Short mmCIF file of C-alpha atoms in Angstrom, two decimals:
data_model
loop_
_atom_site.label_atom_id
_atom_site.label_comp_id
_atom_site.label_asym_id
_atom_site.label_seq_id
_atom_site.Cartn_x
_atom_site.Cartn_y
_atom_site.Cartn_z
CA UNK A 778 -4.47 -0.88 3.17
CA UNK A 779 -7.30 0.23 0.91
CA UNK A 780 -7.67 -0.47 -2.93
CA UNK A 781 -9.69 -0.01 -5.48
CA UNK A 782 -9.88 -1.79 -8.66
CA UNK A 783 -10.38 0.46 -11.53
CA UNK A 784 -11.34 -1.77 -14.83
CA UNK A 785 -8.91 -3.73 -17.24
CA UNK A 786 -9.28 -2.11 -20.59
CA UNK A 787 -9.06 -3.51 -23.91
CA UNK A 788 -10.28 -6.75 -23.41
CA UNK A 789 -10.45 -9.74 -25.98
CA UNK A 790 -13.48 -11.85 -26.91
CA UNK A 791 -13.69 -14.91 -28.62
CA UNK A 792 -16.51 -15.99 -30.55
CA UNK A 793 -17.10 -18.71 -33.24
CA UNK A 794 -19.13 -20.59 -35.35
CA UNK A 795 -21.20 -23.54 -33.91
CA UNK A 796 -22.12 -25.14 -37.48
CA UNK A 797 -17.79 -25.12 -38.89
CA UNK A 798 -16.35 -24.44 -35.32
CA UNK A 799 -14.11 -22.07 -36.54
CA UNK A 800 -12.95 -19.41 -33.74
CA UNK A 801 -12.46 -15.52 -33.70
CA UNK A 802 -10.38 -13.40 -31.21
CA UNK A 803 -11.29 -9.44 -31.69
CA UNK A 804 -10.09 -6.86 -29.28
CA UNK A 805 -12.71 -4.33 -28.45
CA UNK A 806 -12.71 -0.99 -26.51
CA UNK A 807 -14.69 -2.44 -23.15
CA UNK A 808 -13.50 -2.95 -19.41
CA UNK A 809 -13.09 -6.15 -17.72
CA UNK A 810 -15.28 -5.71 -15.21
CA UNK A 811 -13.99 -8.77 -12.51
CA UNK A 812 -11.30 -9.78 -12.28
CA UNK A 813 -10.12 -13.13 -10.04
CA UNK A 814 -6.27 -13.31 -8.61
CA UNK A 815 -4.43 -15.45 -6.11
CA UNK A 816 -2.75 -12.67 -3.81
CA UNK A 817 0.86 -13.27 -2.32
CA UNK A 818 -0.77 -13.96 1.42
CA UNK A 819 -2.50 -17.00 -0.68
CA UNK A 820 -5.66 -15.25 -0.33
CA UNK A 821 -7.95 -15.79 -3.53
CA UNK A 822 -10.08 -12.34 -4.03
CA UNK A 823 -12.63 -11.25 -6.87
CA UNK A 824 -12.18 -7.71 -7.77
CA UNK A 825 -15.76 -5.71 -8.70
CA UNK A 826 -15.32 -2.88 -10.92
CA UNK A 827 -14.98 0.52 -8.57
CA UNK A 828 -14.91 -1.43 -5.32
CA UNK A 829 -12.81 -0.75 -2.66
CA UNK A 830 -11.10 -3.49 -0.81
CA UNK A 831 -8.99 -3.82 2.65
CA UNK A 832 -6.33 -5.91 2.01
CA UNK A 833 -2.71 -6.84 3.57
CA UNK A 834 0.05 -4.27 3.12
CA UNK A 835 1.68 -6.65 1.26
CA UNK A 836 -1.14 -8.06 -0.97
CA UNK A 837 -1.76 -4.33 -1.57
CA UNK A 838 1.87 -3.23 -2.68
CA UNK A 839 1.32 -6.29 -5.42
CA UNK A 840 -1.76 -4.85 -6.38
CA UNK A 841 -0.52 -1.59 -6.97
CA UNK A 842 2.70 -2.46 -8.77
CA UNK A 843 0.50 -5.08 -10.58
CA UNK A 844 0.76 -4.05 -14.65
CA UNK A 845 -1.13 -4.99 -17.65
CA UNK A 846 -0.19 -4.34 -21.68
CA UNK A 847 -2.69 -2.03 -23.30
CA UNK A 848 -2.05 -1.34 -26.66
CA UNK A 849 1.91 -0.75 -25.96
CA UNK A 850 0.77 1.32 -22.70
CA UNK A 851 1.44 -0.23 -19.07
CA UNK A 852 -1.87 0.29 -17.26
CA UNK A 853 -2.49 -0.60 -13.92
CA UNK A 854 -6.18 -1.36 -12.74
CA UNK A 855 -5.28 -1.17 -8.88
CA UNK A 856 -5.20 2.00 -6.93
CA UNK A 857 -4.69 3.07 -3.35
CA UNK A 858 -7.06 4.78 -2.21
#
């Protein structure tokens, strides 16, 4: 099966200050453009923006059913192509 791996959007960042420490966590309007998962076949895979990947049928099922919270939207950043 082929699959393609389409951006996670709405990603956090963290940033801080080096002289108090103190942290910040802002969400901004960007796409993660890797993204690193452990498939169900225990195969580890990095996913490159717009790539398109031959995986398992299985591994690629996950990936398509695979869901992420945007905003109060389900988004999913796999698709079969």
């Amino acid at each position: 099966m082929k699959i393609r791996y389409t951006g996670i959007k709405g990603i956090t960042k963290n940033t801080g200050c080096s002289a108090c420490g103190k942290r910040f966590t802002h969400k901004i309007d960007g796409v993660q453009y890797t993204k690193k998962m452990m498939l169900p076949s225990g195969r580890r895979m990095v996913f490159v923006l717009n790539h398109v990947y031959d995986v398992t049928d299985e591994d690629g099922e996950f990936l398509a059913n695979y869901t992420y919270n945007n905003r109060g939207f389900d988004e999913k950043p796999f698709q079969i192509v």
